[in-house]
């Protein structure tokens, strides 16, 4: 079923000529010797099986007499978190092994991880600061760049106010970089700061956190080895997270586990499935509700679990009951008998896990999709135990960390929100006057108002002034580590690019911001700042399973690049608040010390349990990787350095580092004590609703002194329990200081007490600091409290729109969301007749994200050379399109068009097409290579999928819709 490209050899020779000279041929052997890879890397290049790789012997020999040092860092290409072990001689990265000691990757890398050395050595990097002058790129000095950028920022502030400068951050920051980025936006005075999670898992964060407490992966890849049933719905780890698949496939073999894939596309993961369920794109809710319909009808639900730990299923049943097998099949195309079979396996052959990624989240109903997934897990009691859980696979290497740390329009760091209390908490942590922070914003009201999602930066530039709810439109953008082509509606962004008063791109590569801006007619006031990779600096990052890993620098920053910390420090200094912002952070030269940044984070992150992961503990974990168990990820209790810890101290890791909480490898596991990583569901929705308790009933952790549910701990609760007597005088003094006045002392809580005393005492009594509540199936604060199916904005099933319309137009995140009007207009104008094919998008194994970095890597560029669209044999035949031929893809908005190759394949069903989203550097058929700074153009260019993708935003998050739109395809 998976068709190989027939022209492969021809393409290979042409690319080899391009990257390596006309007579040079790049075969696997040349690849290895030139990329500095040893045999482990070679084994990894073949996609799988990863279980059979053998340990590497050696890389290329160092120069005679040169000392070789070993440095560990983490692969920057996805959130699996594979360790990279590098050999360095004379300051040169000469060899690499895929880290046999890591419990996460244990000697495996995929093609991307195997070729990361090229990121450092690549001649395609942005080498020095550049400035656009009359439409041409010219080299400038760092001092000049920072000076001019700062002056223009201050000018925007003077003319339009702080909200008019947009801070677009990165999921590739270290935690410490992410923290400084959020902090600089706060000191500048705006919540218009955002990052990649907006367009990958913002819906997960909102939907899942609103169900049971935190919006993160509950278990881990390693723990999937315990599952008896795995359902992959909207993820494709074989391509997107390749090394994670070793855990899933080994678990499948060892447990004879059910391996079920529900997806519109027969992916490479589906090729491993016992059962493949094809659904129409955008119908996850009908399928999930349909599974629950079978489960409740047959009595397969976990009644005891629901009674003890879940609120609201009686109410939710009213929606579930609508999804009988006939209606599910009518809407999604899934036959009732097949869905009943899958539902039965999931409910009865336990433990079961549901895995998802952007297939579920990338929708206008993304938040509702993930809530329906959580409900399925709750209905069957598949949360909080080994082998169960919502294994939500994150994308970029630190998208989890950057999200937790609040590079986000809706919160200060660590999900504290934007309320006055949240800002006061951080002003205490930062030791700056709260009133000073207020003075930095346009007003206190704006300080407490969510910013504009990055999905809509260009709307904030282009919409009439009175439609943007801030003092002025967005006038300037500071983009650090984010791809422009990851954002839908590229034709609209082309209109906005020339209109900005300032555009700064800080990145190891110029990125599509550079090529598109010049192509759009931008002539000046644009700067490119070279940032080094994470392999050239140090800091911590969070893998998908919430483990923190510390990376050490392998080599010094290449060319004239600086690390994220340096650039943020220099900008803060120019803007005049560096002394305050770095008050408690040591700065060496112009480089803030990341260990100090992490210590400041530790002092403020009580709400999420990032307080126990000191730099010293994280470094000890990297030194002792071999001591952690492959399945439990725990080190032996008697180990002097990491005894009893779970690898990477997965958050929440409660209390101060001295308490030595081991981390929480499985969220909401009430079968183990809190000091062994146990927790109930978070009691964050109150204690009662409609006369029913929202606290757990008869379910509690072993060793808990409270044998039932309980609310989150505050001083008020402590006093009732008499536990305030357990606080030390020093802790009490800090709590009194946080309270500000004796009248407020009862409100100081586990998340605002800077002494950590409340957490310490709660743990001493065997209790989880955040309480022991019920998960909820009815999220009464969301637009659809119980998930409701809504047809995509652009759907071929116009017969379903009347019954399942998108939500009414409304103002959200400072901007109008006119999805309803757009959907209605599309139906009225018969758009689906002119554009009859569903178009979806996703990931390839060879590339990552917007792809400029990986397409600049000669070893990866060799593997995937052209942008393509998958089309079914039937649809191709109807259009006279041959496999491998050029086609025009036209989109439903803006007369969008894109030229690419056709891949005729049965991976997609009739009526459905699919594109990878990593390409860029072409627009509407035009090759933009000449628009990049000379020598910094990626090796492989191609049309961006998001040129075709259209309007559509999740009302709860601003998530875009890159998974369902409509297109037409014709031979070029
Ligand atoms: Fe591992 Fe992901 Fe890097 Fe591949 S891209 S080596 S799976 S971290």
PDB file of C-alpha atoms and ligand atoms in Angstrom, residues 75 77-78 80-82 109-110 112-113 241-243, ligand 1:
ATOM      1  CA  UNK A  75      17.792  15.907  19.764  1.00  0.00           C
ATOM      2  CA  UNK A  77      13.696  17.543  16.164  1.00  0.00           C
ATOM      3  CA  UNK A  78      10.807  16.141  18.168  1.00  0.00           C
ATOM      4  CA  UNK A  80      10.393  12.072  22.040  1.00  0.00           C
ATOM      5  CA  UNK A  81      13.545  13.428  23.687  1.00  0.00           C
ATOM      6  CA  UNK A  82      16.316  11.190  22.367  1.00  0.00           C
ATOM      7  CA  UNK A 109      17.783   7.693  16.436  1.00  0.00           C
ATOM      8  CA  UNK A 110      15.614   8.378  13.451  1.00  0.00           C
ATOM      9  CA  UNK A 112      16.655  13.487  11.861  1.00  0.00           C
ATOM     10  CA  UNK A 113      18.379  12.644  15.127  1.00  0.00           C
ATOM     11  CA  UNK A 241       7.872  10.402  16.507  1.00  0.00           C
ATOM     12  CA  UNK A 242       9.790   7.435  15.124  1.00  0.00           C
ATOM     13  CA  UNK A 243      11.790   6.348  18.133  1.00  0.00           C
TER      14      UNK A 243
HETATM   15 FE1  LIG B   1      14.344  10.923  18.529  1.00  0.00          FE
HETATM   16 FE2  LIG B   1      12.498  12.584  17.615  1.00  0.00          FE
HETATM   17 FE3  LIG B   1      15.083  13.155  17.345  1.00  0.00          FE
HETATM   18 FE4  LIG B   1      14.002  11.214  15.897  1.00  0.00          FE
HETATM   19  S1  LIG B   1      13.480  13.398  15.797  1.00  0.00           S
HETATM   20  S2  LIG B   1      15.945  11.109  17.002  1.00  0.00           S
HETATM   21  S3  LIG B   1      12.518  10.357  17.350  1.00  0.00           S
HETATM   22  S4  LIG B   1      13.939  13.017  19.285  1.00  0.00           S
END
